[in-house]
XYZ file of C-alpha atoms in Angstrom:
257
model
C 39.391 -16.614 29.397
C 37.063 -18.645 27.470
C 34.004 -15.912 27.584
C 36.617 -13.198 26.544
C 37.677 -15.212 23.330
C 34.041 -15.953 23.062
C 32.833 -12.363 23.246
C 35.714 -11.116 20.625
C 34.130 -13.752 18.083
C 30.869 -12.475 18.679
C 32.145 -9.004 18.154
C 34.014 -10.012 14.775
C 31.083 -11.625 13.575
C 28.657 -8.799 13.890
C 31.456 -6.063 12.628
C 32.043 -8.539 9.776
C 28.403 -8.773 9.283
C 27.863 -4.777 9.611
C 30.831 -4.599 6.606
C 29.148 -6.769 4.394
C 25.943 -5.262 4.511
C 27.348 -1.832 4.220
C 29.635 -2.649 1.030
C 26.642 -4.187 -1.038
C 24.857 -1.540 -2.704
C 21.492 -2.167 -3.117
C 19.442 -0.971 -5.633
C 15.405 -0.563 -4.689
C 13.739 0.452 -7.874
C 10.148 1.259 -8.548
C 7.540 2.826 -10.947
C 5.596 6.503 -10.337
C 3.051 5.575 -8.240
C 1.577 8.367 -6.316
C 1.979 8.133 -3.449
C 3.981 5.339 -3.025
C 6.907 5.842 -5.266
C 7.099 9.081 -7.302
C 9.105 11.621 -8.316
C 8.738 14.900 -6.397
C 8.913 18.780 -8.101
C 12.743 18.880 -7.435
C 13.030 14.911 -9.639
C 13.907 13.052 -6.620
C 12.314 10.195 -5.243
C 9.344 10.704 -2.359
C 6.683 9.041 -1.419
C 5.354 6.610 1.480
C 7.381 3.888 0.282
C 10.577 6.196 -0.143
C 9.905 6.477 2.888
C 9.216 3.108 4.536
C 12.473 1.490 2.395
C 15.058 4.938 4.147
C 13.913 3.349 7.495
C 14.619 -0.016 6.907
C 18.064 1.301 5.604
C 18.865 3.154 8.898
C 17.967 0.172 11.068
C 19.903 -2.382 9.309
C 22.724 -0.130 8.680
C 22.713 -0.813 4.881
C 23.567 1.101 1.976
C 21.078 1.699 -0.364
C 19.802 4.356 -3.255
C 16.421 4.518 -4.596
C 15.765 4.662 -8.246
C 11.962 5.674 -9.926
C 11.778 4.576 -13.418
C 9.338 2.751 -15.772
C 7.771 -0.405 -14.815
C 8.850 -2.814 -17.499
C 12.734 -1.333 -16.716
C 11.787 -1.916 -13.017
C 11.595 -5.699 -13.787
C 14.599 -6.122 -16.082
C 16.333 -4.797 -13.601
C 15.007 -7.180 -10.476
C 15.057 -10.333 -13.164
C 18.769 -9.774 -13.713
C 20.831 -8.425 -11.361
C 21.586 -9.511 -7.657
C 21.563 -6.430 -5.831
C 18.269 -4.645 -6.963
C 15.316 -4.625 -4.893
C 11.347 -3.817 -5.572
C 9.897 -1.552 -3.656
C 6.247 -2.637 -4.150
C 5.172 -5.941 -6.276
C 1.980 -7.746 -5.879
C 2.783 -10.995 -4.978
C 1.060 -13.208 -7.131
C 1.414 -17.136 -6.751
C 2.853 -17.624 -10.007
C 5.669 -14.588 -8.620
C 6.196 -16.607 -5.528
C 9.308 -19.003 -6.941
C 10.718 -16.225 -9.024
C 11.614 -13.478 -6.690
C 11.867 -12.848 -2.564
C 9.323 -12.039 -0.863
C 10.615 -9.651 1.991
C 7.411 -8.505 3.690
C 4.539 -6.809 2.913
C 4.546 -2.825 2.720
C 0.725 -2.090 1.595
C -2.803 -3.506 0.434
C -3.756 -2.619 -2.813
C -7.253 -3.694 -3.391
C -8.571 -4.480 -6.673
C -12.020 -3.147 -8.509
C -14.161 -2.679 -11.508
C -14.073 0.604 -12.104
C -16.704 2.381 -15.093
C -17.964 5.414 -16.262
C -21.387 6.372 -13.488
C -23.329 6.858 -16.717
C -22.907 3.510 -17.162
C -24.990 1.672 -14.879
C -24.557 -1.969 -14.749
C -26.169 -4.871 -11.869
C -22.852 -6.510 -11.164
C -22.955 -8.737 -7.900
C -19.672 -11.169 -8.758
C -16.648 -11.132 -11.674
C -19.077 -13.679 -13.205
C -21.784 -11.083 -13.679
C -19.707 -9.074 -15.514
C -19.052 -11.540 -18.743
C -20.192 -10.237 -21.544
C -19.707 -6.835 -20.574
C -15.863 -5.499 -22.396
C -13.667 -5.524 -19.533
C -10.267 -4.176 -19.638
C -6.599 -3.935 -18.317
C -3.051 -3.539 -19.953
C -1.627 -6.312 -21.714
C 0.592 -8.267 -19.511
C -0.462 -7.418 -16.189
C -1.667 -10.023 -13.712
C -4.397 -9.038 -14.154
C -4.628 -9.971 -17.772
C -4.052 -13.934 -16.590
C -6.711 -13.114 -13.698
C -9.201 -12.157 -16.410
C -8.870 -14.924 -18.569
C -8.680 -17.662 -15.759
C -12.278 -16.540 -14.985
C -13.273 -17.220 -18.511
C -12.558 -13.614 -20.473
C -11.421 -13.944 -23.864
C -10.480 -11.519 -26.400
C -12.897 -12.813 -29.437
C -15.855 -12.136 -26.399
C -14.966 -9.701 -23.750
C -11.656 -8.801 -22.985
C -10.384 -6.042 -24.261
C -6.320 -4.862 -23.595
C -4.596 -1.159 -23.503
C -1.063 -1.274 -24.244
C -0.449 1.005 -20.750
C -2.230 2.351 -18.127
C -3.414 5.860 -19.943
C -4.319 4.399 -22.761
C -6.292 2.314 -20.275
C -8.339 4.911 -18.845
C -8.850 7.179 -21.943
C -10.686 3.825 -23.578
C -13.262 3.977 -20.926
C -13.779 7.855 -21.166
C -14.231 7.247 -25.211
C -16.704 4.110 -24.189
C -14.822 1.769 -25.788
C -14.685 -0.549 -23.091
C -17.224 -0.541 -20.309
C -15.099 -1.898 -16.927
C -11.510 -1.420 -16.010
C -10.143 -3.517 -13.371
C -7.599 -1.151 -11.539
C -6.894 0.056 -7.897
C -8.140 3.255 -6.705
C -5.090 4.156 -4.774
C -4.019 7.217 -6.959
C -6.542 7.025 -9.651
C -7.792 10.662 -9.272
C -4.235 12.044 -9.557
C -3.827 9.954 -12.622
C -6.603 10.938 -14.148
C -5.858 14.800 -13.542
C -2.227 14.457 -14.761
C -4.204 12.941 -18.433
C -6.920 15.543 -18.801
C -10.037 13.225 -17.535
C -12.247 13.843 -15.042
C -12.009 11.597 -11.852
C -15.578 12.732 -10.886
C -17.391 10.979 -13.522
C -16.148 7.110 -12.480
C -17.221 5.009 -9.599
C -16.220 1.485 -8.370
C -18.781 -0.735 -9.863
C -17.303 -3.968 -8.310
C -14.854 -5.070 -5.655
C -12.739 -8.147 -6.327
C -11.359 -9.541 -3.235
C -9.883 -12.705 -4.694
C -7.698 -10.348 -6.551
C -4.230 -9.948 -5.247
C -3.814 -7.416 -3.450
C -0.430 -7.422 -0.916
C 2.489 -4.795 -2.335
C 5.776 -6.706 -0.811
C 9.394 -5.416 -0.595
C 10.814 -8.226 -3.541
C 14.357 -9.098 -4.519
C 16.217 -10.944 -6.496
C 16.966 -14.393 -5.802
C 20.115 -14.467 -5.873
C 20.105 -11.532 -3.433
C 23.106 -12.731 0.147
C 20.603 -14.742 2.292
C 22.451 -12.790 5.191
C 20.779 -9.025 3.450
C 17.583 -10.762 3.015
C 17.230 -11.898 6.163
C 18.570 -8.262 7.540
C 16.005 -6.430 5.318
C 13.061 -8.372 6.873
C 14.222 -8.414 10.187
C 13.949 -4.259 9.849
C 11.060 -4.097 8.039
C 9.411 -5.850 10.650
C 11.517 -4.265 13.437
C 9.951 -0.538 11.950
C 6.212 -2.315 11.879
C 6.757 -3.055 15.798
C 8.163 0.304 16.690
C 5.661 2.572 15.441
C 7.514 3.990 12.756
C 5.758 2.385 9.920
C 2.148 2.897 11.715
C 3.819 7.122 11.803
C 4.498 6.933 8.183
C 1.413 5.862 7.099
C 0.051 9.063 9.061
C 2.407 11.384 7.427
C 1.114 10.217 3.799
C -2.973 10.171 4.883
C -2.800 6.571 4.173
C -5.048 3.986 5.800
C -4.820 0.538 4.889
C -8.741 -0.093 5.955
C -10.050 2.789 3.334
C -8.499 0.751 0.868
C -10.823 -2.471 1.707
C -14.407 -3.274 0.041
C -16.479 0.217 0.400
């Protein structure tokens, strides 16, 4: 008698648990990043990530939509409402009390990108002072610049977004960008520039460089825990390993080359 009313509690607790999750919307939210996020010919949202975030859905039976929209929208929406998700942020130590972390989805590995007409001897950030060095105002990567000693009166020098970014190194009016390379040439094609006439000057492996599934704080501990359970549960069961095949991605080719 005892195991029966023991096994009926069980059963409550994991249909009550299954209801929960399934009445809580979440929101996962992201920027166009090709080809992690993006919006595909037909405006919906595709990509390896899309991807990756649909499995976790289907094997902890929660209900979710996916949303592609500016960055800076992205993070109003994670900073302020309970249910909204981030489908890629670098995790940063100063992010690490602010949001979630729910597990890591992809390395993104950081460089000094220039112009190969430009040749410079770089063997360490520190070689490269002097030299105008650039990224968009209020990225990490802003803080990352001036914590090695960068300034704005020497040289650091700041786009106000990412295309105004790379059309200041085409017009040489900065010498280094400090970027990823992830979709760089598809960028570059969708602005009019001409991805063959950069290189990678300098790898930066002390730069951040995990993308992590991120929520809100105040996200149920009993979702959280659900999300990363899956995400992990999809690592271990080949699917993430296939979908990282479907999209030509491999983690390694995005390491120091």
């Amino acid at each position: 008698m005892k195991n029966s009313v023991l096994v009926c509690v069980i059963l409550i607790a994991t249909l009550f648990s299954s209801v929960t999750c399934s009445a809580t919307q979440l929101r996962f939210v992201a920027e166009d990043l090709y080809p992690l996020h993006f919006k595909d010919k037909n405006n919906q949202p595709n990509g390896f990530l899309v991807d990756v975030v649909n499995a976790v859905l289907d094997d902890c039976a929660c209900a979710g939509k996916i949303e592609i929209m500016p960055q800076a929208r992205a993070f109003r929406e994670l900073q302020s409402k309970q249910n909204v998700v981030m489908m890629s942020l670098l995790k940063t130590p100063g992010r690490e009390t602010k949001y979630l972390f729910l597990g890591s989805v992809f390395h993104a590995h950081a460089y000094l990108v220039g112009l190969k007409s430009n040749q410079f001897e770089l063997f360490n950030l520190h070689s490269a002072r002097g030299l105008r060095v650039s990224t968009v105002r209020g990225y990490f990567s802003q803080r990352y610049l001036e914590n090695a000693g960068f300034s704005l009166e020497r040289d650091l020098v700041l786009a106000p977004e990412p295309e105004s970014l790379m059309k200041m190194l085409y017009k040489n009016r900065t010498d280094l960008v400090l970027t990823n390379t992830l979709h760089l040439d598809k960028e570059l094609n969708s602005i009019g520039l001409d991805p063959t006439k950069i290189e990678k000057k300098l790898h930066l492996p002390d730069f951040p460089s995990e993308l992590h599934i991120t929520a809100n704080k105040k996200l149920e501990n009993t979702l959280a825990i659900k999300l990363t359970r899956s995400l992990n549960a999809i690592k271990h069961n080949g699917k993430y390993q296939m979908l990282l095949a479907k999209w030509n991605l491999n983690e390694k080719a995005h390491t120091k080359t």
